[in-house]
Amino acid sequence: MAGALVSALLDARSVELELLEELNDSQMLGERSHFVEPPIWEMGHVGWFQEYWILRHLDGAAPLLPGSDGLYDAFNVSYRLRWDHAYPSRRATLDYISEILRRSVGRLESRQPTPEEMYFYALVTQHEDMHSENLTLIRQTLGYPLPRLSLFEPAAATPPLDPAYRPRDVLVPSGTFLLGATADEPFVFDNEKWAHPVRVEAFRIASTPVTNAEFQAFVEDGGYRRRELWSRRGWQWRRRDRAEHPLFWEPGGAGHWCERRFGVVVPLPPWHPVVHVNWYEAEAYCRWAGRRLPTEAEWEMAATFEPATGRKRRFPWGDDQAAPGRASLDYRAAGTIDVRALPAGDSPVGCRQMIGNVWEWVEDTFRPYPGFVCDPYEQYSQPYFGDKKVLKGGCWATRGRLIRSTWRNFYKHHRRNIFAGFRTVAL
Ligand code: FE
């Protein structure tokens, strides 16, 4: 067991470091004007978090770097100050986080971890995985080139397709659904606890996320200029941001659209899911299309419910961890893929790609499940309840060891630079 914890920890770090490769000192600081952290902060923060929970919390060790709490504690140091600190150099930051990793691995070498230790090793590994995804969207937002990640598999970007496949609505019958994680899950966050019965009426949900071609029809029908399609808060956001189309789209001339991916402008692929849209844009599209977002219970039910048995699966395809033919995860595709691909990952009702490719906004505001109790990492969920919207399923830059159908991601309504799309439900 210790071996598996160590290899996951080392793997998370190697991806994190690959994502920082080839960034110069000015790129490591980034730009204050965007909703992204400086990469140099990201680099120190993942090591600080590991030190905090493994070396300091479990062992009572003193901090290696005096003043590190004042730099890298995400919750207690204001986001606005992240460009004002005098950060240690890139070399010194790397030495700091490498020494913490060496000690974290070393303390597992001679003995079997306790259940408490296993929990915290999983926590810091998944935390680093989440920050790797964040670094990826930082690179996308700032127009830095796509890094050469060893996890890339060129064939995964263009998986085999059945060209006759057409997205359609699938029926999910009414029933009582167990929303949330069950106690047999090896690692869960506090916000997924615990599975509780929710009554869901029958609904019809799209078998795929909304595509670029579908969203383009909304844009070209004046979707961003028609007040009646937007909620009051959505319209306020649209006017403030002067949004006319998804964040990275650019007019390509003659009715064509392009998108900027890691600083490179490419033709918009019509069958890929729309990505980098916020919750308000999803809401307005739904109103235009005469549809709505799924609730979180509907989304999870469409992903995991077996109508024949009434059972809930861990994943759309069954109970086994994600595999390449079933979900686009782990950076393999280096971007979004065609929504028609990966039929082996379909859910029992026929929804495709509910895990991987793009995160999917749902209707719900992020709130605790009944009986919520904070886990030791108290700032993970609780400060954000009632304030953010839920996203489900993970994206191409999410690690397979982290994602599951009960996972709840959460961002503010207006966040556009995350790898998020959505699917819709018939009214
Ligand atoms: Fe963090």
Tab-separated table of C-alpha atoms and ligand atoms in Angstrom:
chain	number	residue	atom	x	y	z
A	1	MET	CA	0.000	0.000	0.000
A	2	ALA	CA	2.853	2.365	0.826
A	3	GLY	CA	4.261	1.730	-2.667
A	4	ALA	CA	1.032	2.816	-4.347
A	5	LEU	CA	0.831	5.981	-2.239
A	6	VAL	CA	4.433	6.867	-3.079
A	7	SER	CA	4.067	6.270	-6.805
A	8	ALA	CA	0.896	8.413	-6.963
A	9	LEU	CA	2.653	11.179	-5.031
A	10	LEU	CA	5.673	11.095	-7.364
A	11	ASP	CA	3.465	10.957	-10.443
A	12	ALA	CA	1.439	13.991	-9.317
A	13	ARG	CA	4.683	15.931	-8.821
A	14	SER	CA	6.173	14.974	-12.178
A	15	VAL	CA	3.067	16.282	-14.008
A	16	GLU	CA	3.107	19.475	-11.941
A	17	LEU	CA	6.760	20.076	-12.856
A	18	GLU	CA	6.206	19.291	-16.543
A	19	LEU	CA	3.476	21.930	-16.581
A	20	LEU	CA	5.964	24.487	-15.278
A	21	GLU	CA	8.690	23.600	-17.763
A	22	GLU	CA	9.861	26.188	-20.268
A	23	LEU	CA	8.140	29.075	-18.462
A	24	ASN	CA	10.481	32.042	-18.079
A	25	ASP	CA	10.612	34.181	-14.951
A	26	SER	CA	8.065	36.667	-16.214
A	27	GLN	CA	5.683	33.877	-17.276
A	28	MET	CA	6.110	32.329	-13.810
A	29	LEU	CA	4.588	35.493	-12.352
A	30	GLY	CA	1.738	35.684	-14.883
A	31	GLU	CA	-0.637	38.614	-15.135
A	32	ARG	CA	-2.651	40.209	-12.391
A	33	SER	CA	-5.576	41.042	-14.624
A	34	HIS	CA	-6.728	37.457	-15.151
A	35	PHE	CA	-8.510	35.119	-12.764
A	36	VAL	CA	-5.435	32.930	-12.407
A	37	GLU	CA	-2.716	32.481	-9.845
A	38	PRO	CA	0.974	33.133	-10.597
A	39	PRO	CA	2.630	29.819	-11.603
A	40	ILE	CA	5.462	30.500	-9.128
A	41	TRP	CA	2.823	30.603	-6.368
A	42	GLU	CA	1.307	27.336	-7.613
A	43	MET	CA	4.725	25.708	-7.468
A	44	GLY	CA	5.373	26.657	-3.849
A	45	HIS	CA	1.780	26.101	-2.726
A	46	VAL	CA	1.629	22.386	-3.611
A	47	GLY	CA	4.791	21.742	-1.595
A	48	TRP	CA	3.570	23.881	1.292
A	49	PHE	CA	0.267	21.954	1.392
A	50	GLN	CA	2.127	18.631	1.429
A	51	GLU	CA	4.374	19.839	4.236
A	52	TYR	CA	1.402	21.187	6.178
A	53	TRP	CA	-0.538	17.888	6.234
A	54	ILE	CA	2.226	15.266	6.142
A	55	LEU	CA	5.222	16.710	7.982
A	56	ARG	CA	3.597	19.306	10.210
A	57	HIS	CA	0.134	17.857	10.949
A	58	LEU	CA	1.083	14.166	11.191
A	59	ASP	CA	4.584	14.525	12.647
A	60	GLY	CA	4.548	17.904	14.368
A	61	ALA	CA	7.599	19.092	12.412
A	62	ALA	CA	8.462	22.780	12.198
A	63	PRO	CA	8.104	24.546	8.808
A	64	LEU	CA	11.171	24.238	6.566
A	65	LEU	CA	10.837	27.737	5.152
A	66	PRO	CA	10.278	30.578	7.625
A	67	GLY	CA	7.362	32.729	6.500
A	68	SER	CA	5.946	30.082	4.149
A	69	ASP	CA	2.480	30.355	5.743
A	70	GLY	CA	2.414	34.016	4.759
A	71	LEU	CA	3.066	33.138	1.118
A	72	TYR	CA	1.412	29.840	0.328
A	73	ASP	CA	-1.616	29.406	2.584
A	74	ALA	CA	-4.363	29.752	-0.018
A	75	PHE	CA	-7.092	30.494	2.479
A	76	ASN	CA	-5.360	32.915	4.822
A	77	VAL	CA	-3.345	34.925	2.296
A	78	SER	CA	-5.421	37.158	0.038
A	79	TYR	CA	-5.540	36.235	-3.634
A	80	ARG	CA	-5.027	39.927	-4.450
A	81	LEU	CA	-1.646	39.893	-2.764
A	82	ARG	CA	-0.273	37.078	-4.901
A	83	TRP	CA	1.603	39.424	-7.207
A	84	ASP	CA	2.997	41.545	-4.411
A	85	HIS	CA	5.090	38.960	-2.591
A	86	ALA	CA	8.835	38.588	-3.023
A	87	TYR	CA	8.737	34.886	-3.909
A	88	PRO	CA	11.790	32.690	-3.505
A	89	SER	CA	13.447	32.116	-6.890
A	90	ARG	CA	12.307	29.306	-9.120
A	91	ARG	CA	15.403	27.295	-8.127
A	92	ALA	CA	14.821	27.902	-4.391
A	93	THR	CA	11.111	27.052	-4.724
A	94	LEU	CA	11.954	23.810	-6.502
A	95	ASP	CA	14.495	22.919	-3.787
A	96	TYR	CA	11.880	23.665	-1.100
A	97	ILE	CA	9.125	21.492	-2.572
A	98	SER	CA	11.601	18.726	-3.549
A	99	GLU	CA	12.906	18.484	0.005
A	100	ILE	CA	9.336	18.218	1.343
A	101	LEU	CA	8.587	15.485	-1.187
A	102	ARG	CA	11.790	13.627	-0.237
A	103	ARG	CA	10.799	13.685	3.442
A	104	SER	CA	7.175	12.747	2.722
A	105	VAL	CA	8.296	9.721	0.700
A	106	GLY	CA	11.030	8.848	3.198
A	107	ARG	CA	8.680	8.540	6.148
A	108	LEU	CA	6.747	5.813	4.295
A	109	GLU	CA	9.757	3.741	3.337
A	110	SER	CA	10.261	1.772	6.508
A	111	ARG	CA	6.688	1.053	7.604
A	112	GLN	CA	3.095	0.491	6.632
A	113	PRO	CA	0.998	3.669	6.756
A	114	THR	CA	-1.861	3.933	9.231
A	115	PRO	CA	-5.360	4.640	7.844
A	116	GLU	CA	-4.933	8.260	8.959
A	117	GLU	CA	-1.642	8.551	7.064
A	118	MET	CA	-3.175	6.949	3.979
A	119	TYR	CA	-5.942	9.550	4.063
A	120	PHE	CA	-3.530	12.469	4.161
A	121	TYR	CA	-1.268	11.040	1.451
A	122	ALA	CA	-4.319	10.648	-0.808
A	123	LEU	CA	-5.406	14.193	0.095
A	124	VAL	CA	-2.092	15.818	-0.819
A	125	THR	CA	-1.790	13.780	-4.034
A	126	GLN	CA	-5.271	14.776	-5.196
A	127	HIS	CA	-4.640	18.366	-4.138
A	128	GLU	CA	-1.558	18.415	-6.372
A	129	ASP	CA	-3.592	16.816	-9.193
A	130	MET	CA	-6.162	19.604	-8.882
A	131	HIS	CA	-3.435	22.228	-8.986
A	132	SER	CA	-1.961	20.615	-12.114
A	133	GLU	CA	-5.332	21.090	-13.787
A	134	ASN	CA	-5.292	24.667	-12.536
A	135	LEU	CA	-1.816	25.204	-14.023
A	136	THR	CA	-3.142	23.868	-17.316
A	137	LEU	CA	-5.929	26.422	-17.382
A	138	ILE	CA	-3.466	29.119	-16.340
A	139	ARG	CA	-1.387	28.237	-19.422
A	140	GLN	CA	-4.517	28.328	-21.578
A	141	THR	CA	-5.712	31.643	-20.109
A	142	LEU	CA	-2.368	33.406	-20.478
A	143	GLY	CA	-1.784	31.984	-23.973
A	144	TYR	CA	1.325	30.044	-22.984
A	145	PRO	CA	2.134	27.063	-25.208
A	146	LEU	CA	0.819	23.642	-24.379
A	147	PRO	CA	3.603	21.862	-22.479
A	148	ARG	CA	4.992	18.556	-23.706
A	149	LEU	CA	3.456	16.244	-21.120
A	150	SER	CA	4.586	12.637	-21.007
A	151	LEU	CA	0.929	11.629	-20.510
A	152	PHE	CA	-0.025	12.846	-24.022
A	153	GLU	CA	-1.126	10.140	-26.457
A	154	PRO	CA	-1.660	11.615	-29.928
A	155	ALA	CA	-4.101	8.856	-30.911
A	156	ALA	CA	-6.340	9.782	-27.965
A	157	ALA	CA	-7.037	13.194	-29.535
A	158	THR	CA	-8.746	11.595	-32.547
A	159	PRO	CA	-10.476	8.467	-31.247
A	160	PRO	CA	-12.457	6.255	-33.648
A	161	LEU	CA	-15.972	7.526	-34.363
A	162	ASP	CA	-19.244	6.140	-35.548
A	163	PRO	CA	-20.226	8.936	-37.987
A	164	ALA	CA	-23.823	7.692	-37.937
A	165	TYR	CA	-24.142	8.414	-34.239
A	166	ARG	CA	-26.462	11.333	-33.518
A	167	PRO	CA	-26.813	12.975	-30.113
A	168	ARG	CA	-30.332	12.462	-28.818
A	169	ASP	CA	-32.372	12.815	-25.676
A	170	VAL	CA	-32.470	9.740	-23.454
A	171	LEU	CA	-35.198	9.034	-20.930
A	172	VAL	CA	-34.326	8.578	-17.297
A	173	PRO	CA	-37.285	7.070	-15.427
A	174	SER	CA	-38.498	8.541	-12.149
A	175	GLY	CA	-37.251	7.030	-8.937
A	176	THR	CA	-35.531	7.509	-5.643
A	177	PHE	CA	-31.854	8.086	-6.293
A	178	LEU	CA	-29.004	7.954	-3.787
A	179	LEU	CA	-27.162	11.237	-4.330
A	180	GLY	CA	-23.595	11.357	-3.027
A	181	ALA	CA	-20.840	8.907	-2.118
A	182	THR	CA	-21.219	5.678	-0.180
A	183	ALA	CA	-18.908	4.623	2.639
A	184	ASP	CA	-17.192	1.922	0.547
A	185	GLU	CA	-15.523	4.635	-1.596
A	186	PRO	CA	-11.801	4.604	-0.694
A	187	PHE	CA	-11.371	8.385	-0.584
A	188	VAL	CA	-14.032	11.072	-0.641
A	189	PHE	CA	-14.208	14.740	0.172
A	190	ASP	CA	-16.543	15.964	2.898
A	191	ASN	CA	-18.872	17.596	0.379
A	192	GLU	CA	-19.759	14.179	-1.178
A	193	LYS	CA	-20.823	12.658	2.157
A	194	TRP	CA	-23.007	10.847	2.319
A	195	ALA	CA	-25.343	9.195	-0.143
A	196	HIS	CA	-28.904	10.194	0.698
A	197	PRO	CA	-32.214	9.450	-1.050
A	198	VAL	CA	-33.557	12.094	-3.424
A	199	ARG	CA	-36.837	11.763	-5.327
A	200	VAL	CA	-36.302	12.468	-9.031
A	201	GLU	CA	-39.124	12.761	-11.565
A	202	ALA	CA	-38.644	11.299	-15.045
A	203	PHE	CA	-36.650	13.551	-17.390
A	204	ARG	CA	-35.039	13.529	-20.823
A	205	ILE	CA	-31.379	14.498	-20.986
A	206	ALA	CA	-29.047	15.024	-23.944
A	207	SER	CA	-26.774	12.059	-24.582
A	208	THR	CA	-23.822	14.408	-25.206
A	209	PRO	CA	-22.700	17.806	-24.024
A	210	VAL	CA	-23.627	20.869	-26.126
A	211	THR	CA	-21.287	21.036	-29.127
A	212	ASN	CA	-19.455	23.996	-30.646
A	213	ALA	CA	-21.774	23.823	-33.674
A	214	GLU	CA	-24.854	23.996	-31.451
A	215	PHE	CA	-23.443	26.873	-29.436
A	216	GLN	CA	-22.431	28.681	-32.622
A	217	ALA	CA	-26.091	28.683	-33.698
A	218	PHE	CA	-26.939	30.458	-30.432
A	219	VAL	CA	-24.172	33.033	-30.984
A	220	GLU	CA	-25.235	33.662	-34.583
A	221	ASP	CA	-28.870	34.013	-33.570
A	222	GLY	CA	-27.887	37.050	-31.514
A	223	GLY	CA	-27.794	35.043	-28.302
A	224	TYR	CA	-25.425	37.449	-26.559
A	225	ARG	CA	-27.488	40.508	-27.487
A	226	ARG	CA	-30.986	39.362	-26.608
A	227	ARG	CA	-31.812	40.520	-23.099
A	228	GLU	CA	-34.742	38.117	-22.794
A	229	LEU	CA	-32.433	35.100	-22.940
A	230	TRP	CA	-30.458	36.116	-19.864
A	231	SER	CA	-31.220	36.207	-16.171
A	232	ARG	CA	-30.772	39.557	-14.424
A	233	ARG	CA	-27.399	38.595	-12.965
A	234	GLY	CA	-26.346	36.942	-16.217
A	235	TRP	CA	-27.120	40.087	-18.211
A	236	GLN	CA	-25.208	42.214	-15.707
A	237	TRP	CA	-22.193	39.947	-16.172
A	238	ARG	CA	-22.517	39.992	-19.970
A	239	ARG	CA	-22.621	43.755	-20.095
A	240	ARG	CA	-19.717	44.187	-17.685
A	241	ASP	CA	-17.535	41.719	-19.600
A	242	ARG	CA	-18.852	42.820	-23.008
A	243	ALA	CA	-19.110	39.136	-23.905
A	244	GLU	CA	-20.199	38.384	-27.468
A	245	HIS	CA	-19.124	34.722	-27.719
A	246	PRO	CA	-17.223	32.107	-25.663
A	247	LEU	CA	-13.993	33.387	-24.135
A	248	PHE	CA	-11.436	31.947	-26.559
A	249	TRP	CA	-13.493	32.145	-29.767
A	250	GLU	CA	-12.373	34.467	-32.549
A	251	PRO	CA	-14.189	35.302	-35.794
A	252	GLY	CA	-12.412	33.461	-38.607
A	253	GLY	CA	-14.069	35.247	-41.557
A	254	ALA	CA	-16.757	34.074	-43.972
A	255	GLY	CA	-18.989	32.803	-41.162
A	256	HIS	CA	-16.316	30.604	-39.674
A	257	TRP	CA	-15.128	30.640	-36.103
A	258	CYS	CA	-11.753	29.829	-34.622
A	259	GLU	CA	-10.639	29.255	-31.076
A	260	ARG	CA	-7.393	30.076	-29.328
A	261	ARG	CA	-5.901	26.998	-27.718
A	262	PHE	CA	-2.745	27.548	-25.717
A	263	GLY	CA	-1.974	30.625	-27.754
A	264	VAL	CA	-2.590	28.998	-31.149
A	265	VAL	CA	-5.640	29.958	-33.243
A	266	VAL	CA	-7.291	26.921	-34.852
A	267	PRO	CA	-10.608	26.354	-36.649
A	268	LEU	CA	-13.435	25.630	-34.218
A	269	PRO	CA	-14.121	21.871	-34.328
A	270	PRO	CA	-17.925	21.603	-34.705
A	271	TRP	CA	-18.312	18.242	-32.983
A	272	HIS	CA	-16.233	19.080	-29.934
A	273	PRO	CA	-18.086	20.217	-26.811
A	274	VAL	CA	-18.276	23.952	-26.261
A	275	VAL	CA	-15.739	24.769	-23.550
A	276	HIS	CA	-14.799	27.801	-21.444
A	277	VAL	CA	-18.375	28.972	-21.016
A	278	ASN	CA	-19.617	30.138	-17.635
A	279	TRP	CA	-22.814	29.268	-15.816
A	280	TYR	CA	-24.615	32.360	-17.127
A	281	GLU	CA	-23.753	31.499	-20.730
A	282	ALA	CA	-25.031	27.964	-20.159
A	283	GLU	CA	-28.225	29.383	-18.649
A	284	ALA	CA	-28.811	31.747	-21.599
A	285	TYR	CA	-28.152	28.987	-24.152
A	286	CYS	CA	-30.716	26.802	-22.384
A	287	ARG	CA	-33.336	29.541	-22.503
A	288	TRP	CA	-32.656	30.064	-26.214
A	289	ALA	CA	-32.869	26.326	-26.923
A	290	GLY	CA	-36.048	25.869	-24.861
A	291	ARG	CA	-34.231	23.559	-22.480
A	292	ARG	CA	-32.670	23.678	-19.022
A	293	LEU	CA	-29.596	22.562	-17.094
A	294	PRO	CA	-29.867	19.253	-15.227
A	295	THR	CA	-29.966	19.328	-11.453
A	296	GLU	CA	-27.022	17.639	-9.764
A	297	ALA	CA	-29.245	14.676	-8.801
A	298	GLU	CA	-30.444	14.353	-12.410
A	299	TRP	CA	-26.880	14.531	-13.725
A	300	GLU	CA	-25.593	11.896	-11.326
A	301	MET	CA	-28.624	9.684	-11.975
A	302	ALA	CA	-28.180	9.907	-15.763
A	303	ALA	CA	-24.522	8.977	-15.281
A	304	THR	CA	-24.842	6.056	-12.904
A	305	PHE	CA	-28.391	4.720	-12.477
A	306	GLU	CA	-29.201	1.228	-13.761
A	307	PRO	CA	-32.944	1.248	-14.530
A	308	ALA	CA	-33.046	-2.556	-14.755
A	309	THR	CA	-31.792	-3.112	-11.204
A	310	GLY	CA	-32.283	0.258	-9.495
A	311	ARG	CA	-28.586	0.152	-8.580
A	312	LYS	CA	-26.160	3.058	-8.697
A	313	ARG	CA	-22.784	2.453	-10.365
A	314	ARG	CA	-19.549	4.146	-9.321
A	315	PHE	CA	-18.963	5.234	-12.929
A	316	PRO	CA	-21.165	5.348	-16.049
A	317	TRP	CA	-19.606	2.128	-17.402
A	318	GLY	CA	-19.567	0.184	-14.130
A	319	ASP	CA	-17.551	0.096	-10.937
A	320	ASP	CA	-14.004	-0.050	-12.337
A	321	GLN	CA	-11.704	2.958	-12.449
A	322	ALA	CA	-11.572	4.971	-15.683
A	323	ALA	CA	-9.721	3.398	-18.622
A	324	PRO	CA	-8.633	5.068	-21.892
A	325	GLY	CA	-11.479	3.686	-24.068
A	326	ARG	CA	-14.111	4.932	-21.645
A	327	ALA	CA	-13.224	8.492	-20.719
A	328	SER	CA	-10.905	11.234	-21.930
A	329	LEU	CA	-8.868	12.048	-18.808
A	330	ASP	CA	-5.237	12.299	-17.655
A	331	TYR	CA	-4.147	14.781	-20.364
A	332	ARG	CA	-4.106	11.978	-22.947
A	333	ALA	CA	-5.919	13.983	-25.630
A	334	ALA	CA	-4.210	17.322	-24.837
A	335	GLY	CA	-7.569	19.031	-25.400
A	336	THR	CA	-11.216	18.301	-26.011
A	337	ILE	CA	-12.343	15.431	-28.249
A	338	ASP	CA	-15.410	14.759	-30.420
A	339	VAL	CA	-18.568	14.212	-28.337
A	340	ARG	CA	-19.457	11.141	-30.428
A	341	ALA	CA	-16.386	9.192	-29.307
A	342	LEU	CA	-15.900	6.617	-26.542
A	343	PRO	CA	-19.191	4.649	-26.683
A	344	ALA	CA	-17.654	2.131	-24.240
A	345	GLY	CA	-18.034	4.777	-21.562
A	346	ASP	CA	-21.803	5.215	-22.026
A	347	SER	CA	-24.026	5.158	-18.945
A	348	PRO	CA	-26.835	2.574	-18.702
A	349	VAL	CA	-29.408	5.099	-19.983
A	350	GLY	CA	-27.138	6.050	-22.902
A	351	CYS	CA	-25.358	9.247	-21.854
A	352	ARG	CA	-21.893	9.617	-23.370
A	353	GLN	CA	-18.715	11.134	-21.882
A	354	MET	CA	-20.203	12.054	-18.545
A	355	ILE	CA	-16.757	11.446	-17.127
A	356	GLY	CA	-13.904	13.345	-18.807
A	357	ASN	CA	-13.549	15.679	-21.825
A	358	VAL	CA	-15.270	18.745	-20.264
A	359	TRP	CA	-16.624	19.565	-16.820
A	360	GLU	CA	-20.382	20.057	-16.927
A	361	TRP	CA	-22.211	22.857	-15.126
A	362	VAL	CA	-25.397	21.799	-13.377
A	363	GLU	CA	-28.274	23.881	-12.060
A	364	ASP	CA	-27.424	23.537	-8.389
A	365	THR	CA	-25.692	25.948	-6.086
A	366	PHE	CA	-22.957	24.206	-4.078
A	367	ARG	CA	-24.463	23.296	-0.697
A	368	PRO	CA	-23.741	20.679	1.983
A	369	TYR	CA	-25.523	17.335	1.936
A	370	PRO	CA	-27.692	16.479	4.963
A	371	GLY	CA	-25.616	15.751	8.057
A	372	PHE	CA	-22.503	17.454	6.659
A	373	VAL	CA	-19.398	17.269	8.863
A	374	CYS	CA	-16.169	19.081	7.968
A	375	ASP	CA	-13.082	16.985	7.242
A	376	PRO	CA	-9.678	18.066	8.645
A	377	TYR	CA	-9.019	20.277	5.601
A	378	GLU	CA	-11.732	22.649	6.767
A	379	GLN	CA	-11.312	25.264	4.057
A	380	TYR	CA	-11.957	22.893	1.174
A	381	SER	CA	-15.759	23.016	0.982
A	382	GLN	CA	-17.415	24.835	3.820
A	383	PRO	CA	-16.370	28.428	3.019
A	384	TYR	CA	-17.901	28.095	-0.451
A	385	PHE	CA	-21.320	26.659	0.343
A	386	GLY	CA	-24.157	28.781	-1.017
A	387	ASP	CA	-21.837	30.860	-3.164
A	388	LYS	CA	-20.766	28.783	-6.178
A	389	LYS	CA	-22.229	26.512	-8.833
A	390	VAL	CA	-21.525	22.780	-9.097
A	391	LEU	CA	-19.696	21.114	-11.989
A	392	LYS	CA	-19.532	17.368	-12.557
A	393	GLY	CA	-17.521	14.705	-14.357
A	394	GLY	CA	-13.988	16.080	-14.809
A	395	CYS	CA	-12.260	17.101	-18.037
A	396	TRP	CA	-9.369	15.963	-20.235
A	397	ALA	CA	-6.907	17.538	-17.782
A	398	THR	CA	-8.404	15.814	-14.725
A	399	ARG	CA	-6.591	12.796	-13.307
A	400	GLY	CA	-8.407	9.460	-13.461
A	401	ARG	CA	-7.390	8.601	-9.905
A	402	LEU	CA	-9.335	11.594	-8.647
A	403	ILE	CA	-12.578	11.751	-10.580
A	404	ARG	CA	-15.795	9.822	-9.928
A	405	SER	CA	-19.482	10.466	-10.558
A	406	THR	CA	-20.065	11.788	-7.036
A	407	TRP	CA	-17.212	14.329	-7.269
A	408	ARG	CA	-18.399	17.934	-6.855
A	409	ASN	CA	-16.357	20.727	-8.364
A	410	PHE	CA	-17.502	24.299	-7.735
A	411	TYR	CA	-16.808	27.706	-9.216
A	412	LYS	CA	-18.408	31.121	-9.285
A	413	HIS	CA	-21.095	31.699	-11.913
A	414	HIS	CA	-18.893	34.020	-13.962
A	415	ARG	CA	-15.766	31.849	-14.249
A	416	ARG	CA	-15.068	31.215	-17.948
A	417	ASN	CA	-11.498	29.983	-18.162
A	418	ILE	CA	-12.124	26.553	-16.624
A	419	PHE	CA	-12.518	23.557	-18.938
A	420	ALA	CA	-16.292	23.614	-18.569
A	421	GLY	CA	-19.225	22.960	-20.870
A	422	PHE	CA	-22.689	21.608	-20.094
A	423	ARG	CA	-25.452	19.332	-21.282
A	424	THR	CA	-29.146	20.103	-21.332
A	425	VAL	CA	-32.476	18.598	-20.282
A	426	ALA	CA	-35.778	18.849	-22.168
A	427	LEU	CA	-38.418	21.086	-20.560
B	1	FE	FE	-4.611	24.438	-2.920
